[in-house]
mmCIF file of C-alpha atoms in Angstrom:
data_model
loop_
_atom_site.group_PDB
_atom_site.id
_atom_site.type_symbol
_atom_site.label_atom_id
_atom_site.label_comp_id
_atom_site.label_asym_id
_atom_site.label_seq_id
_atom_site.Cartn_x
_atom_site.Cartn_y
_atom_site.Cartn_z
ATOM 1 C CA MET A 169 116.908 81.175 118.624
ATOM 2 C CA GLY A 170 114.001 83.230 119.877
ATOM 3 C CA LYS A 171 110.540 81.723 119.484
ATOM 4 C CA ILE A 172 108.864 82.386 116.610
ATOM 5 C CA GLU A 173 105.782 84.760 117.454
ATOM 6 C CA TRP A 174 103.108 82.969 114.495
ATOM 7 C CA ALA A 175 100.316 85.601 115.227
ATOM 8 C CA MET A 176 102.871 88.280 112.894
ATOM 9 C CA TRP A 177 102.407 86.132 110.260
ATOM 10 C CA ALA A 178 99.079 85.143 110.659
ATOM 11 C CA ASN A 179 98.414 89.203 110.425
ATOM 12 C CA GLU A 180 100.024 89.351 107.035
ATOM 13 C CA GLN A 181 98.318 86.353 105.782
ATOM 14 C CA ALA A 182 94.961 87.581 106.806
ATOM 15 C CA LEU A 183 95.970 90.735 105.287
ATOM 16 C CA ALA A 184 96.706 89.831 101.821
ATOM 17 C CA ALA A 185 93.456 87.246 102.275
ATOM 18 C CA GLY A 186 90.888 89.979 102.645
ATOM 19 C CA LEU A 187 92.536 92.193 99.579
ATOM 20 C CA ILE A 188 92.116 88.871 97.793
ATOM 21 C CA LEU A 189 88.967 88.470 98.388
ATOM 22 C CA LEU A 190 87.707 92.091 97.938
ATOM 23 C CA THR A 191 89.568 91.513 94.176
ATOM 24 C CA GLY A 192 88.222 88.167 93.510
ATOM 25 C CA GLY A 193 84.455 89.925 94.558
ATOM 26 C CA ILE A 194 84.733 92.640 92.309
ATOM 27 C CA VAL A 195 85.539 90.226 89.379
ATOM 28 C CA GLY A 196 82.687 88.141 90.235
ATOM 29 C CA VAL A 197 80.353 90.794 90.408
ATOM 30 C CA GLY A 198 81.775 92.642 87.568
ATOM 31 C CA GLY A 199 81.484 89.804 85.306
ATOM 32 C CA MET A 200 78.064 88.837 85.853
ATOM 33 C CA PHE A 201 79.566 85.422 87.002
ATOM 34 C CA ARG A 202 76.449 82.567 87.995
ATOM 35 C CA GLY A 203 76.382 82.911 91.595
ATOM 36 C CA TRP A 204 77.860 86.263 92.043
ATOM 37 C CA GLU A 205 75.890 86.766 95.211
ATOM 38 C CA PHE A 206 79.128 84.845 96.423
ATOM 39 C CA ALA A 207 80.926 87.620 95.214
ATOM 40 C CA ALA A 208 79.626 90.579 96.572
ATOM 41 C CA TYR A 209 79.595 88.481 99.921
ATOM 42 C CA SER A 210 83.357 88.356 99.286
ATOM 43 C CA ILE A 211 83.626 92.377 98.863
ATOM 44 C CA ALA A 212 81.701 92.743 102.241
ATOM 45 C CA ALA A 213 84.117 89.541 103.575
ATOM 46 C CA GLY A 214 87.021 91.030 102.167
ATOM 47 C CA VAL A 215 86.323 94.594 103.414
ATOM 48 C CA PHE A 216 85.680 93.256 107.082
ATOM 49 C CA VAL A 217 88.941 91.339 107.298
ATOM 50 C CA CYS A 218 90.841 94.181 106.263
ATOM 51 C CA LEU A 219 89.615 96.465 108.755
ATOM 52 C CA LEU A 220 89.924 93.685 111.191
ATOM 53 C CA GLU A 221 93.487 92.954 110.396
ATOM 54 C CA TYR A 222 94.990 96.377 109.275
ATOM 55 C CA PRO A 223 96.557 97.236 112.736
ATOM 56 C CA ARG A 224 99.410 95.239 113.653
ATOM 57 C CA GLY A 225 99.793 93.794 117.267
ATOM 58 C CA LYS A 226 102.648 94.351 119.654
ATOM 59 C CA LYS A 227 105.040 91.882 119.864
ATOM 60 C CA ASN A 228 106.371 90.209 122.696
ATOM 61 C CA LYS A 229 109.801 92.317 122.614
ATOM 62 C CA GLY A 230 108.088 95.278 122.137
ATOM 63 C CA THR A 231 109.902 96.273 118.876
ATOM 64 C CA SER A 232 106.592 96.135 116.324
ATOM 65 C CA VAL A 233 106.243 99.254 113.342
ATOM 66 C CA GLU A 234 102.778 100.280 113.065
ATOM 67 C CA ARG A 235 101.440 100.582 109.941
ATOM 68 C CA THR A 236 100.861 103.981 108.329
ATOM 69 C CA GLY A 237 97.832 105.478 109.455
ATOM 70 C CA GLN A 238 97.050 102.085 112.068
ATOM 71 C CA TYR A 239 95.819 104.222 115.304
ATOM 72 C CA CYS A 240 92.159 105.094 114.037
ATOM 73 C CA PHE A 241 91.440 101.372 113.272
ATOM 74 C CA THR A 242 93.407 99.931 116.671
ATOM 75 C CA VAL A 243 91.272 101.814 118.465
ATOM 76 C CA CYS A 244 88.082 100.512 116.702
ATOM 77 C CA VAL A 245 89.287 96.692 116.843
ATOM 78 C CA LYS A 246 90.837 97.170 121.107
ATOM 79 C CA ALA A 247 87.244 98.223 121.749
ATOM 80 C CA PHE A 248 85.615 94.586 121.077
ATOM 81 C CA GLY A 249 87.991 93.162 123.308
ATOM 82 C CA PRO A 250 87.908 89.669 123.764
ATOM 83 C CA LEU A 251 86.197 88.957 120.518
ATOM 84 C CA THR A 252 89.260 90.383 118.475
ATOM 85 C CA ARG A 253 92.017 90.020 121.075
ATOM 86 C CA ASN A 254 91.609 86.325 121.407
ATOM 87 C CA TYR A 255 93.327 84.401 118.427
ATOM 88 C CA TYR A 256 91.101 81.319 119.199
ATOM 89 C CA VAL A 257 88.075 83.448 117.940
ATOM 90 C CA ARG A 258 90.142 85.330 115.503
ATOM 91 C CA ALA A 259 90.988 81.816 113.872
ATOM 92 C CA PHE A 260 87.312 80.261 113.831
ATOM 93 C CA ILE A 261 85.774 84.003 112.337
ATOM 94 C CA HIS A 262 87.952 83.855 109.666
ATOM 95 C CA ALA A 263 87.547 80.187 108.996
ATOM 96 C CA ALA A 264 83.666 81.226 108.979
ATOM 97 C CA ILE A 265 84.446 83.858 106.603
ATOM 98 C CA ALA A 266 86.274 81.446 104.351
ATOM 99 C CA VAL A 267 83.536 78.945 103.870
ATOM 100 C CA PRO A 268 81.121 80.961 102.006
ATOM 101 C CA ALA A 269 84.150 82.226 99.451
ATOM 102 C CA GLY A 270 84.901 78.761 98.290
ATOM 103 C CA PHE A 271 81.548 77.994 96.054
ATOM 104 C CA MET A 272 82.447 80.742 93.234
ATOM 105 C CA LEU A 273 86.267 80.272 91.257
ATOM 106 C CA ALA A 274 87.054 84.175 91.361
ATOM 107 C CA THR A 275 86.872 84.259 95.509
ATOM 108 C CA VAL A 276 88.613 80.807 96.212
ATOM 109 C CA LEU A 277 91.781 82.095 95.913
ATOM 110 C CA GLY A 278 90.899 84.249 98.839
ATOM 111 C CA CYS A 279 89.045 81.851 100.627
ATOM 112 C CA VAL A 280 92.301 78.961 100.369
ATOM 113 C CA CYS A 281 94.484 82.501 101.992
ATOM 114 C CA LEU A 282 91.996 83.223 104.988
ATOM 115 C CA GLY A 283 91.897 79.727 105.582
ATOM 116 C CA ILE A 284 95.349 79.126 106.023
ATOM 117 C CA ALA A 285 95.404 82.510 108.121
ATOM 118 C CA SER A 286 93.244 81.133 110.321
ATOM 119 C CA LEU A 287 95.109 77.829 110.753
ATOM 120 C CA ILE A 288 98.534 79.842 111.497
ATOM 121 C CA TYR A 289 95.805 82.028 114.287
ATOM 122 C CA LEU A 290 95.306 78.264 115.333
ATOM 123 C CA GLY A 291 99.264 77.919 116.102
ATOM 124 C CA ALA A 292 99.347 81.423 117.422
ATOM 125 C CA ALA A 293 96.623 80.318 119.951
ATOM 126 C CA ILE A 294 97.781 77.294 120.837
ATOM 127 C CA SER A 295 101.152 78.804 121.669
ATOM 128 C CA GLY A 296 99.525 81.432 123.990
ATOM 129 C CA GLU A 297 99.838 84.492 122.001
ATOM 130 C CA LYS A 298 97.148 86.882 122.349
ATOM 131 C CA TRP A 299 96.603 90.769 120.249
ATOM 132 C CA GLU A 300 98.219 93.483 122.287
ATOM 133 C CA PRO A 301 97.538 96.642 120.906
ATOM 134 C CA ILE A 302 100.380 99.293 119.413
ATOM 135 C CA LEU A 303 99.424 102.881 121.007
ATOM 136 C CA PRO A 304 101.476 106.200 121.010
ATOM 137 C CA ARG A 305 104.208 106.466 123.333
ATOM 138 C CA THR A 306 103.090 109.208 126.337
ATOM 139 C CA GLU A 307 107.716 109.183 127.441
ATOM 140 C CA THR A 308 108.941 112.255 127.867
ATOM 141 C CA ARG A 309 111.841 112.552 125.674
ATOM 142 C CA LYS A 310 115.047 113.228 127.771
ATOM 143 C CA ALA A 311 116.947 116.303 128.111
ATOM 144 C CA VAL A 312 119.630 117.447 125.379
ATOM 145 C CA GLY A 313 123.280 116.237 126.608
ATOM 146 C CA GLU A 314 126.131 119.256 126.566
ATOM 147 C CA SER A 315 127.684 117.529 123.827
ATOM 148 C CA ILE A 316 124.738 117.960 121.818
ATOM 149 C CA LYS A 317 123.913 121.453 121.954
ATOM 150 C CA GLN A 318 127.408 122.601 120.881
ATOM 151 C CA PRO A 319 127.661 120.377 117.839
ATOM 152 C CA PRO A 320 131.316 119.716 116.945
ATOM 153 C CA GLN A 321 133.490 123.099 115.027
ATOM 154 C CA ASN A 322 135.914 120.570 112.876
ATOM 155 C CA PRO A 323 134.537 117.754 110.402
ATOM 156 C CA PRO A 324 135.386 114.050 110.960
ATOM 157 C CA PRO A 325 137.857 112.689 111.619
ATOM 158 C CA ARG A 326 137.890 114.055 114.696
ATOM 159 C CA PRO A 327 141.153 113.396 117.342
ATOM 160 C CA PRO A 328 140.361 112.781 121.127
ATOM 161 C CA ALA A 329 139.896 116.093 122.855
ATOM 162 C CA GLU A 330 143.174 116.031 124.562
ATOM 163 C CA MET A 331 144.913 116.046 121.232
ATOM 164 C CA ARG A 332 142.977 118.504 119.750
ATOM 165 C CA ARG A 333 144.774 122.542 119.733
ATOM 166 C CA LYS A 334 142.896 124.869 121.421
ATOM 167 C CA ARG A 335 141.479 128.212 120.034
ATOM 168 C CA ALA A 336 142.063 131.410 121.480
ATOM 169 C CA GLU A 337 138.868 132.551 121.940
ATOM 170 C CA ASP A 338 138.093 129.304 123.899
ATOM 171 C CA LEU A 339 141.346 129.819 126.599
ATOM 172 C CA GLU A 340 139.196 133.601 127.975
ATOM 173 C CA GLY A 341 141.678 134.771 129.900
ATOM 174 C CA ALA A 342 144.409 132.508 129.958
ATOM 175 C CA ALA A 343 147.846 133.685 129.681
ATOM 176 C CA TYR A 344 148.506 133.252 126.235
ATOM 177 C CA ASP A 345 151.984 134.039 124.615
ATOM 178 C CA ASN A 346 152.342 133.734 120.463
ATOM 179 C CA PRO A 347 155.989 133.291 119.966
ATOM 180 C CA ILE A 348 155.863 134.287 116.332
ATOM 181 C CA LYS A 349 153.832 137.063 116.895
ATOM 182 C CA VAL A 350 155.061 140.294 114.642
ATOM 183 C CA SER A 351 155.528 143.158 115.647
ATOM 184 C CA THR A 352 154.385 145.831 113.699
ATOM 185 C CA ASN A 353 156.383 148.789 115.486
ATOM 186 C CA ASP A 354 158.848 149.966 113.178
ATOM 187 C CA GLU A 355 161.372 150.670 115.861
#
């Protein structure tokens, strides 16, 4: 079996935690709960975590699928260099962000989820993973093969090429006498 890539799990967990923090913060501020300042902090923290975690990193195999519209976020995250690529730093940032959200009931679930994401990022860092951006490929497309330029004329299933009947138009200049040809001359 292959090695588990912990960073993928941590990315999904942290993105969900950011959304939960944002939602809990909106509930706390909207309801004017006691300690609503922590809820306002959770809104800002949730937005920050979502912006940081939205771009997926490249898998070791290189088979990652990017999220819709992640390119502009990838450029921003890539610009911060080791602060965002190193998973030890991400684990510490998420743990530090999670602490103030634990002081209010509306945001405590986001705090716990972000703490779990921090632990998963710590596991990813210990196993030697780091964030690599998924950038658009600059490969040139291969030329279309001859068989693709001429699509098949008959529907599947098709017999092998040597078993197919040849059309008269394809023979071009070959001597072809139709033994069943009906004579139109009345003699």
